[in-house]
Coordinates of C-alpha atoms and ligand atoms in Angstrom, one line a residue:
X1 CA -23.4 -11.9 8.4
X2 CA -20.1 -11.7 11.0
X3 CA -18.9 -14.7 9.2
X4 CA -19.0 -13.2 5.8
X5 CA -17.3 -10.0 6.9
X6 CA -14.3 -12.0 8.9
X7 CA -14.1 -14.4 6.3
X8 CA -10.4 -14.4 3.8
X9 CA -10.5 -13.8 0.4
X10 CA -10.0 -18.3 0.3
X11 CA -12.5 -18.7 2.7
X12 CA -14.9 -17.0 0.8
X13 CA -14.3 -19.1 -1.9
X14 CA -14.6 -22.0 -0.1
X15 CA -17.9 -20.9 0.8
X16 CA -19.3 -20.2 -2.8
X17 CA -18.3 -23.5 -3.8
X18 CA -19.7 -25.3 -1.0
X19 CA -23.0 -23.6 -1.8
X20 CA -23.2 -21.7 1.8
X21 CA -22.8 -18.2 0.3
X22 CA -23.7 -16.9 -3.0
X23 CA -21.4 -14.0 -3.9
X24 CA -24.6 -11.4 -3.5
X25 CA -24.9 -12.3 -0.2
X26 CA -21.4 -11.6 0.4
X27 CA -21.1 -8.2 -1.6
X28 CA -24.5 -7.1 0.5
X29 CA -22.8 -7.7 4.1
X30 CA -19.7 -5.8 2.6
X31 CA -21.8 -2.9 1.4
X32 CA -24.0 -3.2 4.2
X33 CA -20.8 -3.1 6.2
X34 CA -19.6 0.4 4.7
X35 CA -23.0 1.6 4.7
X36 CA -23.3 0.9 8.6
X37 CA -19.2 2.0 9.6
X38 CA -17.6 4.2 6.8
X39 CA -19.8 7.5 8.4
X40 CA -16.7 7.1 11.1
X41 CA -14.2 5.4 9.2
X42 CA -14.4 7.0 6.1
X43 CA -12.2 4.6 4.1
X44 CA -14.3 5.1 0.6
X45 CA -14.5 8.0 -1.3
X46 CA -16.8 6.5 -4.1
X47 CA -19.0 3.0 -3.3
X48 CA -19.7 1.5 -6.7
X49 CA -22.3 -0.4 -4.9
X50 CA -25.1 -1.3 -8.3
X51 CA -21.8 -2.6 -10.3
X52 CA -20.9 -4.4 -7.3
X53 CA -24.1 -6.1 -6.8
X54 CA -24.5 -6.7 -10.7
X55 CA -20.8 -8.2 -10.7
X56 CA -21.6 -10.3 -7.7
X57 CA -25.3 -11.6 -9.8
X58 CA -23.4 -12.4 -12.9
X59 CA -20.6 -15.1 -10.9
X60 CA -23.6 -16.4 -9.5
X61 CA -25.8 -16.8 -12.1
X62 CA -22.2 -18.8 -14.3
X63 CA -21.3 -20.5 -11.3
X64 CA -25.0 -22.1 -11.4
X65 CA -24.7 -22.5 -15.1
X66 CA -21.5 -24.3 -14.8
X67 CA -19.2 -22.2 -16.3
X68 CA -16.1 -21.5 -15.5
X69 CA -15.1 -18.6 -12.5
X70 CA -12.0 -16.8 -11.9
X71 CA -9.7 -16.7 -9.0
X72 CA -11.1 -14.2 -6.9
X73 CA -14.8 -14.8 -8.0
X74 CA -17.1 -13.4 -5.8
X75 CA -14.8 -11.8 -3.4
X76 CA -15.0 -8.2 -2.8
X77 CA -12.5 -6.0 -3.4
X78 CA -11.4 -1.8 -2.4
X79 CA -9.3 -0.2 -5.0
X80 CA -7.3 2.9 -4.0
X81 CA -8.3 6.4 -5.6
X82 CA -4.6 6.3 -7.5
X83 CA -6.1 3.7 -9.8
X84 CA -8.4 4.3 -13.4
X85 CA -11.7 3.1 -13.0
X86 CA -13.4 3.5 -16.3
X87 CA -16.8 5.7 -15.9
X88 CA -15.9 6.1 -12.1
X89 CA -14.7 8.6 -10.2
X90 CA -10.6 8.8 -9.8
X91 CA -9.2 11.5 -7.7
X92 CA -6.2 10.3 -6.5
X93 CA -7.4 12.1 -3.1
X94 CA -7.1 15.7 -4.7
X95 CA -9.2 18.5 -6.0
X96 CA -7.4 18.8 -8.9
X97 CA -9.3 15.6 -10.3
X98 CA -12.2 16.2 -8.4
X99 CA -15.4 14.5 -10.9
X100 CA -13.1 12.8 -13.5
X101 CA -14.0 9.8 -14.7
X102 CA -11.4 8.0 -16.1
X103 CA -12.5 6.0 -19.9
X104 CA -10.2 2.9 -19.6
X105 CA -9.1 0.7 -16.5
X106 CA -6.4 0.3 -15.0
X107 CA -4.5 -3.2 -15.4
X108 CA -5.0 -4.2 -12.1
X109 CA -8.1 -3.1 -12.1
X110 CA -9.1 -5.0 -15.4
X111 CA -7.2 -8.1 -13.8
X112 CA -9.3 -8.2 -10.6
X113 CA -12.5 -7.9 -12.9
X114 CA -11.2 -10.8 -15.2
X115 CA -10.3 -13.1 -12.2
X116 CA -14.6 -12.3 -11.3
X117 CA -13.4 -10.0 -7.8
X118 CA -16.0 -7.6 -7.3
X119 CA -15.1 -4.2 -6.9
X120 CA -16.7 -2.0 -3.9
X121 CA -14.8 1.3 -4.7
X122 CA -12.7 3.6 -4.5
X123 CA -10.6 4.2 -1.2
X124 CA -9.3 7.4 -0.2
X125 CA -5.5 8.3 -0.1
X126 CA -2.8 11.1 0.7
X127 CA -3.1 13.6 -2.3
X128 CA -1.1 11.8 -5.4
X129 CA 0.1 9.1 -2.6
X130 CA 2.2 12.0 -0.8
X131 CA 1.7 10.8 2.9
X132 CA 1.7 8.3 5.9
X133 CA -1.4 9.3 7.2
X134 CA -4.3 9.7 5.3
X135 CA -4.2 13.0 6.2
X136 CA -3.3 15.0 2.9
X137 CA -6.2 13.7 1.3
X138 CA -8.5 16.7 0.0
X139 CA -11.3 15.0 0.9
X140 CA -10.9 14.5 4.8
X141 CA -8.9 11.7 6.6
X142 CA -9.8 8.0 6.9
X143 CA -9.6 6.6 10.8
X144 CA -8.2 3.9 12.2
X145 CA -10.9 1.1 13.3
X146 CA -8.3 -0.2 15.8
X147 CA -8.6 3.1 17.1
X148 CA -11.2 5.9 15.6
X149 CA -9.1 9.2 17.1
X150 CA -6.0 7.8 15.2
X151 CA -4.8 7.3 11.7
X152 CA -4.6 4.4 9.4
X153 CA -1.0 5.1 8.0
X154 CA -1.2 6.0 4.3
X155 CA -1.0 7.1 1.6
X156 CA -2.9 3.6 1.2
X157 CA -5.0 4.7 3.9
X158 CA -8.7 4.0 2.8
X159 CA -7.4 0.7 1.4
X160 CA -5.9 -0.4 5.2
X161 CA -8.8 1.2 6.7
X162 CA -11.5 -0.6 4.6
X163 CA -9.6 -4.3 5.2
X164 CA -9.7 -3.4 8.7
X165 CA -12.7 -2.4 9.3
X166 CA -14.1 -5.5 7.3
X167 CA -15.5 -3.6 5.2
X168 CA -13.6 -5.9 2.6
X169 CA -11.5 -9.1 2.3
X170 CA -9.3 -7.1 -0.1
X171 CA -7.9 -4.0 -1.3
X172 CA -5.0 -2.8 -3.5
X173 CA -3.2 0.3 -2.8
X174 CA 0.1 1.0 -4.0
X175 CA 3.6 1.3 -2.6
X176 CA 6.5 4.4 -3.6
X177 CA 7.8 4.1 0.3
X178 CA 6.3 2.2 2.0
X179 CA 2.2 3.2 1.4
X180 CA 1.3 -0.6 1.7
X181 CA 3.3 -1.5 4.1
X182 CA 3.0 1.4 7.3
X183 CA -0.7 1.6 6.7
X184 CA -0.9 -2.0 6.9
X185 CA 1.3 -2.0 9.8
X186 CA -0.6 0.4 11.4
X187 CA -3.7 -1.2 11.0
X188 CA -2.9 -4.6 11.6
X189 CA -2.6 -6.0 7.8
X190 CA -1.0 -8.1 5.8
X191 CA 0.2 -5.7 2.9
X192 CA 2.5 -6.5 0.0
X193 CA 4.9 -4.4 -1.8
X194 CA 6.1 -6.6 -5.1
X195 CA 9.1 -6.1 -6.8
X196 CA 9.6 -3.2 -9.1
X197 CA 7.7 -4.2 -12.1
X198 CA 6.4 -6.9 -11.1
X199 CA 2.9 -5.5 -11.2
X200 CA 1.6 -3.2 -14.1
X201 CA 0.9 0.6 -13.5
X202 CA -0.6 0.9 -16.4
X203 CA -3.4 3.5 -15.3
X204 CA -2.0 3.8 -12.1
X205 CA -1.4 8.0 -11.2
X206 CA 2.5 8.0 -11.9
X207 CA 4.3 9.8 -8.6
X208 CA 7.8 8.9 -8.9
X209 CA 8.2 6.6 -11.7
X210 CA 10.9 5.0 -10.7
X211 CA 9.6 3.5 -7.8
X212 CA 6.1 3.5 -7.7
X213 CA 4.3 0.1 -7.4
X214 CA 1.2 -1.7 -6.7
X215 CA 0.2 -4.5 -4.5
X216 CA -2.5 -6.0 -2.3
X217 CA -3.6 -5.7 1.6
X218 CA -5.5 -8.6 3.4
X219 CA -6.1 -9.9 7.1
X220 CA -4.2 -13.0 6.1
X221 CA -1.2 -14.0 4.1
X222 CA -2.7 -16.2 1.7
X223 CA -5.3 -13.6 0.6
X224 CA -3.0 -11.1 -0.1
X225 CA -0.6 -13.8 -2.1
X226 CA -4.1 -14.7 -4.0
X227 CA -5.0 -11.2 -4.6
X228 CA -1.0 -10.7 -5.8
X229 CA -1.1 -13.6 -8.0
X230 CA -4.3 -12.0 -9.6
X231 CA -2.5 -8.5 -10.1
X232 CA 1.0 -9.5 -11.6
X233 CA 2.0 -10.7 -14.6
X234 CA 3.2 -8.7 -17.8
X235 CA 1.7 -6.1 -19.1
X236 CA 2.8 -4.6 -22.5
X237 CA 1.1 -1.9 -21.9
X238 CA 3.8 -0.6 -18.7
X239 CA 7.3 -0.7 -20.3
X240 CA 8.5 -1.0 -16.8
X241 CA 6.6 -4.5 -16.9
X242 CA 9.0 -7.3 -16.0
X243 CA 8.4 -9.7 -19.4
X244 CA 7.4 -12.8 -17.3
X245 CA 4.0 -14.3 -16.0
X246 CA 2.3 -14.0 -12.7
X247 CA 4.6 -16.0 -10.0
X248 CA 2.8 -19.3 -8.3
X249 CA 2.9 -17.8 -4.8
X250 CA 0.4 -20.6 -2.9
X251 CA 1.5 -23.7 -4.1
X252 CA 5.0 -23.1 -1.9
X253 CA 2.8 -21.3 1.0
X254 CA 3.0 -23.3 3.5
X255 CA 6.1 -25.2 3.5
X256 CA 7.6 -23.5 6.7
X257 CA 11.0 -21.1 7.2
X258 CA 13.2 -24.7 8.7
X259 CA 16.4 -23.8 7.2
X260 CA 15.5 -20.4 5.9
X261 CA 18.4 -18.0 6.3
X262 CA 16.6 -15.3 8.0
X263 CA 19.1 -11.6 8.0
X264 CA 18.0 -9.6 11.3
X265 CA 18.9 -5.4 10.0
X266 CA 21.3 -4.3 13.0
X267 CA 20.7 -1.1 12.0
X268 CA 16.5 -1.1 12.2
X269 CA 16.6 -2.3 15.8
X270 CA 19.1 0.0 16.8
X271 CA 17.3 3.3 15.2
X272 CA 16.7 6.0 17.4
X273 CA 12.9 6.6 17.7
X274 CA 11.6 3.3 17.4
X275 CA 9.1 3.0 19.9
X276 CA 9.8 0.3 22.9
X277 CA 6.1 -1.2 22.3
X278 CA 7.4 -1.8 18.6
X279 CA 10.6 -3.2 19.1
X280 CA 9.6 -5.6 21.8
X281 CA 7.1 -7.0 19.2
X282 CA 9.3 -7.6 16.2
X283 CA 12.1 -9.1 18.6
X284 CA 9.8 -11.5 19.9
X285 CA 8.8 -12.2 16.3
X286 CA 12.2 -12.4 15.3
X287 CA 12.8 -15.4 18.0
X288 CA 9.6 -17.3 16.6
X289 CA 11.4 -17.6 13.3
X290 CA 14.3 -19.2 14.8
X291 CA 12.4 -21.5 17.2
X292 CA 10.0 -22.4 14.0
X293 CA 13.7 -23.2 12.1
X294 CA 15.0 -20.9 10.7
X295 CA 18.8 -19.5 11.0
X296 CA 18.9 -15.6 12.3
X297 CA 21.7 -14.2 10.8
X298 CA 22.9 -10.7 11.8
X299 CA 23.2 -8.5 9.0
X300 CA 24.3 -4.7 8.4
X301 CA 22.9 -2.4 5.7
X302 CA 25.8 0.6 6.3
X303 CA 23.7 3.4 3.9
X304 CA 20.1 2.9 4.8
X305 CA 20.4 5.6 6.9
X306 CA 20.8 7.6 3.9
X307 CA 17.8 6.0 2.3
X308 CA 15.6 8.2 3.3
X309 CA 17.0 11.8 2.5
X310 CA 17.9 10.0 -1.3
X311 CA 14.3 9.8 -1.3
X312 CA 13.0 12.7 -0.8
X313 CA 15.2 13.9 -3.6
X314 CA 14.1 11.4 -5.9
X315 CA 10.6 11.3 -5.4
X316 CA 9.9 14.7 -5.5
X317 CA 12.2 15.3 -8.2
X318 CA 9.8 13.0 -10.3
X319 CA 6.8 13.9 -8.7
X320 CA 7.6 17.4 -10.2
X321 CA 8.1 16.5 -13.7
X322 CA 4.9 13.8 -13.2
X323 CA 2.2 16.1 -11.9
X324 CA 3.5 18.8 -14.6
X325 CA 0.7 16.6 -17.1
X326 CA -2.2 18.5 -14.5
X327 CA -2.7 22.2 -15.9
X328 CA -6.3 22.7 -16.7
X329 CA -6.2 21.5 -20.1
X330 CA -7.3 18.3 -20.9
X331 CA -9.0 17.0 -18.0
X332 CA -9.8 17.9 -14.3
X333 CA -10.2 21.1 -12.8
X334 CA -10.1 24.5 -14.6
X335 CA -9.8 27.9 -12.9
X336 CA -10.6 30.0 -15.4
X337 CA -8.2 33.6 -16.5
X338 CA -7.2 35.9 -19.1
X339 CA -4.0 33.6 -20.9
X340 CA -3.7 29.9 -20.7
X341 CA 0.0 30.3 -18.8
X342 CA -2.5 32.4 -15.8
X343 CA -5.3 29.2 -16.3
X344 CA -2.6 27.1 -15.2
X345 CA -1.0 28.7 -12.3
X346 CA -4.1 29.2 -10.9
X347 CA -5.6 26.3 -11.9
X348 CA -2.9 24.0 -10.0
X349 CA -2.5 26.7 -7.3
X350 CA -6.8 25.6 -6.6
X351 CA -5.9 22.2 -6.7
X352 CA -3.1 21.0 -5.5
X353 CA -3.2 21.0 -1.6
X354 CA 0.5 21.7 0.7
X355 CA 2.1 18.8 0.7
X356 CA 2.1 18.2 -3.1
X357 CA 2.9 21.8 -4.0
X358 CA 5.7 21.1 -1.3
X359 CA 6.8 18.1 -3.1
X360 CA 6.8 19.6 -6.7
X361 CA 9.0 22.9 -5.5
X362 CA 11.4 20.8 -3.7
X363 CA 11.4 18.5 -7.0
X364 CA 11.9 21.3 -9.1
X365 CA 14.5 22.8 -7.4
X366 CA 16.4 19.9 -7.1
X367 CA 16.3 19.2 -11.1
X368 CA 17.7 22.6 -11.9
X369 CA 20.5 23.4 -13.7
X370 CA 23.4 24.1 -11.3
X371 CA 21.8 22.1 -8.6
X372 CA 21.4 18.5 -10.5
X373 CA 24.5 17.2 -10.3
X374 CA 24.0 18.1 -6.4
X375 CA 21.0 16.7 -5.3
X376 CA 19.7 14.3 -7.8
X377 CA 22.8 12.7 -9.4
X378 CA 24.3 12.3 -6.0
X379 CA 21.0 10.8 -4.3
X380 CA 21.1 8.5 -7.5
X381 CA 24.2 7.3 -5.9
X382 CA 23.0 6.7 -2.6
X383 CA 20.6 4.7 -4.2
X384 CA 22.9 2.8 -5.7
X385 CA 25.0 1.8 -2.4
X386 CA 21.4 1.1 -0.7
X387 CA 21.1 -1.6 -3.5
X388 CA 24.7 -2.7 -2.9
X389 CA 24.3 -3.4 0.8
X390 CA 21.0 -5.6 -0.4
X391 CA 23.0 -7.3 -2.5
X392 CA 25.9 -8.3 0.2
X393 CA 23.1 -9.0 2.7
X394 CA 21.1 -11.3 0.5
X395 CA 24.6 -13.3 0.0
X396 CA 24.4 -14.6 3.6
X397 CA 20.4 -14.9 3.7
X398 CA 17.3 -15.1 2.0
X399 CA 15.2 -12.8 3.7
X400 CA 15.7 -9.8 6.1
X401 CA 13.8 -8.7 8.5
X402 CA 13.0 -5.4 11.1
X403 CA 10.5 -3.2 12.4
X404 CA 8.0 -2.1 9.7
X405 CA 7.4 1.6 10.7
X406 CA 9.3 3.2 13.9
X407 CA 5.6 3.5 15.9
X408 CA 2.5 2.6 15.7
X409 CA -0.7 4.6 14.6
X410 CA -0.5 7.9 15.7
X411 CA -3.4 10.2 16.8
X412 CA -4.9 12.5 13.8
X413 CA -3.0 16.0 13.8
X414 CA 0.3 14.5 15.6
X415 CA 2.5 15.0 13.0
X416 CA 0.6 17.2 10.0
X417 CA 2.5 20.7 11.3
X418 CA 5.8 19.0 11.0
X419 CA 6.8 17.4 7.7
X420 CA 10.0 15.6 8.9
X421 CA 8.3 13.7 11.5
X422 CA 5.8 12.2 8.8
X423 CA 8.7 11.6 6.5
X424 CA 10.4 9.2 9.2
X425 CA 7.1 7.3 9.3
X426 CA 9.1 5.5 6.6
X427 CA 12.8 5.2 7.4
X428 CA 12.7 1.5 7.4
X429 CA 10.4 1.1 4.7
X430 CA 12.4 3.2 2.0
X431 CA 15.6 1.0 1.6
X432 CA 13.8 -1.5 -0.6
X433 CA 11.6 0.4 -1.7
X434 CA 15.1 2.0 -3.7
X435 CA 16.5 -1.1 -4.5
X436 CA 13.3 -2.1 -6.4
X437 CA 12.8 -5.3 -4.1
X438 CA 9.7 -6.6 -2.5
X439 CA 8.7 -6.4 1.2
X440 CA 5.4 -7.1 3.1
X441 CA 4.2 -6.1 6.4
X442 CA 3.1 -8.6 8.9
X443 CA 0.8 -8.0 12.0
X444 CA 2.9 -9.5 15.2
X445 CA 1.1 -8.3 18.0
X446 CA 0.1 -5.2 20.0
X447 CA 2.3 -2.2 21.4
X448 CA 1.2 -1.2 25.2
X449 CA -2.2 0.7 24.1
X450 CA -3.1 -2.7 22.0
X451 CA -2.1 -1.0 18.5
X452 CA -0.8 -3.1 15.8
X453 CA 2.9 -3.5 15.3
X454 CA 4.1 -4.8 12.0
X455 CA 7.2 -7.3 11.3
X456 CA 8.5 -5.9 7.9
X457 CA 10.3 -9.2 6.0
X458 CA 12.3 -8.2 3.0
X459 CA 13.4 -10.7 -0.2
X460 CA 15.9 -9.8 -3.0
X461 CA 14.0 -9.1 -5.8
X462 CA 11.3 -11.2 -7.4
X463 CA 11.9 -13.1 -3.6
X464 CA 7.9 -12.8 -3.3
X465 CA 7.4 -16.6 -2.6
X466 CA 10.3 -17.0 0.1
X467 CA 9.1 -13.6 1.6
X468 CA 5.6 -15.0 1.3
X469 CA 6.1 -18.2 2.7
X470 CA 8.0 -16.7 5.7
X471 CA 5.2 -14.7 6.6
X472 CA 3.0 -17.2 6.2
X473 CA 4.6 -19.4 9.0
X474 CA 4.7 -16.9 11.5
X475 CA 1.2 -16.0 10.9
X476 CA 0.6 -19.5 12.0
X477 CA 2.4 -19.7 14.8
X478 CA 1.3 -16.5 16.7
X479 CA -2.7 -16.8 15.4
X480 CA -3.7 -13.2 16.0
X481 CA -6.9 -12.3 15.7
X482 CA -7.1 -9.7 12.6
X483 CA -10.9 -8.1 13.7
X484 CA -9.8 -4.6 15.6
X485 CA -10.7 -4.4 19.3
X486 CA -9.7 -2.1 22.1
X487 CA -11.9 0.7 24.2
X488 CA -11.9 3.1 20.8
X489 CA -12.2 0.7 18.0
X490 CA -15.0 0.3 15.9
X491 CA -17.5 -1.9 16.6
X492 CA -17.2 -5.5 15.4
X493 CA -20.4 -7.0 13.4
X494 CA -23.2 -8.8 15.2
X495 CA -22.9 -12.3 14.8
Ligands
LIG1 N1 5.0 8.3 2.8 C1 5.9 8.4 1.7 C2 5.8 9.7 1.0 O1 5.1 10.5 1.5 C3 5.7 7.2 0.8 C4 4.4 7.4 0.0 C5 4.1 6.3 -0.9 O2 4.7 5.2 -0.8 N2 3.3 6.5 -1.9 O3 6.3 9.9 0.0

């Protein structure tokens, strides 16, 4: 059982094709996982554990038959809330969609049933993704199994929580700021945000358009560059899609970072408010890269300091005009009144919770007339010297590197009375994330309480294999072990 659950999404292949596990034995000790853990956890908001089981039964019963299997056959799989799951429950973590079943998939859903992954369920999430914790979800917070009286990060947070908590070898959340990346930080992870388009969001709950994308998390590299592989690709049916196939992201894997120019952020390290335990991680990680080879360069990106206050112009300023499609009409909930204009007001006043009515004034406001040429257009151009100072950087190397999130996971209730102090969760996180390029978080060790710290690399876009293949190397060189322990963690399996 212990070696199912701590298993990667490879080994688990391995395993099937040797003939040591069938992939019902490993969906049980994943669903027997949840069943035992996610009381305290609480990284699933709907277990889908009969079409699990069934999915699992049908790549056994081809694999015996000889037929052929997908990539990811047999290997279990957490899908965040944000995604359509046709027939199942999709909240998106609020009331407003509380019961709605969607009647199509999502593309990355359909992708990870056509590559034979079998799907567990739905994780929970910040409301509509707004969050770093978990903790705007209307349907309780998830907990960190590194440490139970802390969060996961978020909005991904069910997805990080169920990869840590082994309650899967995989799970795909998605990524506006940084909602793969600090939940996977914070709970020890390997999480991937691709490049803009790269992925399809075809039935993925739109938040701001613009920069919204989906990715994988794993407790090793090459199970989140499987479970990306699986994921990408075109998809007509996102005009955002980038018109080219899925990238080869193993076959280059392991090839090592000698020679790789490696751009160290002056800036990130130098941030006020990045915790000591943090930065004394990623520097040490930083050196590992150049003893493994590579050439540290040290590189300056003048305007991601302004990165994040673009941000939470553009965002919300989308997210308004996004969640304007949830009024009581066609689907979700309905307060009931006198005029359809009163059904809607009250409707969304029901169910939406703070931080998304927050969100949706503050885009609102900042779309006006009289105050657009203020606030958006000129956080527009922020964006646009953000993506400048990529582009000089990535002149002089191919990937950057810095601190993923400023600390690591935070107690539950720390920061949900002040919105700013959540927002800076992702300061270093947002730069890409505006200049549409990939990033990944990579566990590098523990802060002084034994919490995860996270090494964020960065690639120009499309840069996933280099970024990839980085990560891959120092992964190998400091062999952490991924299963959470510590005086508050959640228990491990029994062997
Ligand atoms: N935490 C950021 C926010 O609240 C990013 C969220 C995300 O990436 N979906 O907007």
């Amino acid at each position: 059982m212990h070696a199912l659950l701590t298993a990667s999404a490879p080994e688990l292949l391995a395993l099937q094709e040797a003939g040591d596990a069938s992939a019902v034995d490993i969906a049980r000790a994943h669903l027997d996982r949840i069943a035992a853990t996610d009381d305290r956890v609480h990284a699933f908001l709907h277990v889908t554990a009969d079409a699990a089981l069934a999915a699992a039964a049908d790549v056994d019963r081809r694999r015996a038959a000889g037929e052929p299997l997908g990539p990811l056959a047999g290997v279990p799989v957490a899908v965040k809330d944000l995604f359509a799951t046709c027939g199942v429950p999709t909240t998106a973590g609020s009331r407003i969609l509380e019961g709605h079943r969607p009647v199509y998939d999502a593309t990355v859903v359909a992708r990870l049933h056509a590559a034979d992954a079998v799907v567990l369920g739905k994780t929970n999430m910040d409301e509509f993704a707004m969050g770093s914790s978990g903790e705007n979800s209307a349907y309780g917070p998830s907990r960190n199994p590194w440490d139970l009286d802390r969060v996961p990060g978020g909005s991904s947070a069910g997805s990080a929580a169920a990869v840590a908590a082994l309650q899967a070898p995989l799970a795909v959340g998605t990524d506006t700021g940084g909602s793969i990346r600090q939940p996977a930080s914070l709970s020890g992870l390997v999480g991937v945000k691709p490049t803009y388009g790269l992925v399809s969001r075809y039935g993925m709950f739109a938040f701001a358009s613009s920069l919204d994308q989906a990715g994988p998390f794993a407790r090793d590299v090459a199970g989140a560059a499987l479970a990306l592989e699986v994921i990408a690709g075109h998809d007509p049916l996102d005009s955002t899609s980038i018109p080219q196939a899925a990238p080869d992201l193993l076959a280059g894997l392991e090839r090592g970072v000698e020679g790789l120019r490696v751009g160290v952020v002056a800036e990130f390290l130098a941030t006020d408010g990045l915790a000591p335990g943090v930065k004394a991680r990623v520097e040490d990680a930083i050196q590992r890269l150049g003893k493994l080879g590579a050439e540290l360069v040290d590189v300056s990106l003048p305007h991601a300091q302004y990165a994040l206050p673009a941000y939470y112009v553009i965002a919300p300023s989308e997210c308004s005009s996004n969640l304007s499609r949830y009024d009581g009409v066609r689907y979700g909930l309905r307060v009931p009144a006198e005029t359809a204009e009163q059904m809607m007001a009250v409707t969304r006043e029901a169910g939406f919770g703070r931080e998304v009515k927050r969100r949706i004034m503050i885009g609102t406001y900042a779309l006006s007339a009289g105050y657009y040429d203020a606030y958006y257009v000129s956080a527009q151009r922020v964006r646009t010297l953000v993506t400048r100072d990529f582009a000089d950087a990535y002149r002089r190397c191919d990937v950057l590197v810095g601190p993923t999130a400023p600390e690591t996971a935070f107690r539950l209730g720390a920061k949900t009375a002040d919105p700013l102090s959540m927002y800076l969760n992702d300061v270093f996180s947002i730069p890409s994330s505006l200049a549409g390029a990939p990033a990944l978080s990579l566990p590098v060790g523990a802060d002084e309480r034994g919490l995860p710290v996270g090494l964020q690399i960065m690639a120009p876009v499309l840069g996933e294999a280099t970024m990839l293949r980085a990560a891959r190397a120092l992964e190998a060189d400091l062999a952490l072990d991924p299963v959470p322990s510590g005086a508050n963690a959640l228990e491990a399996p029994r062997p």
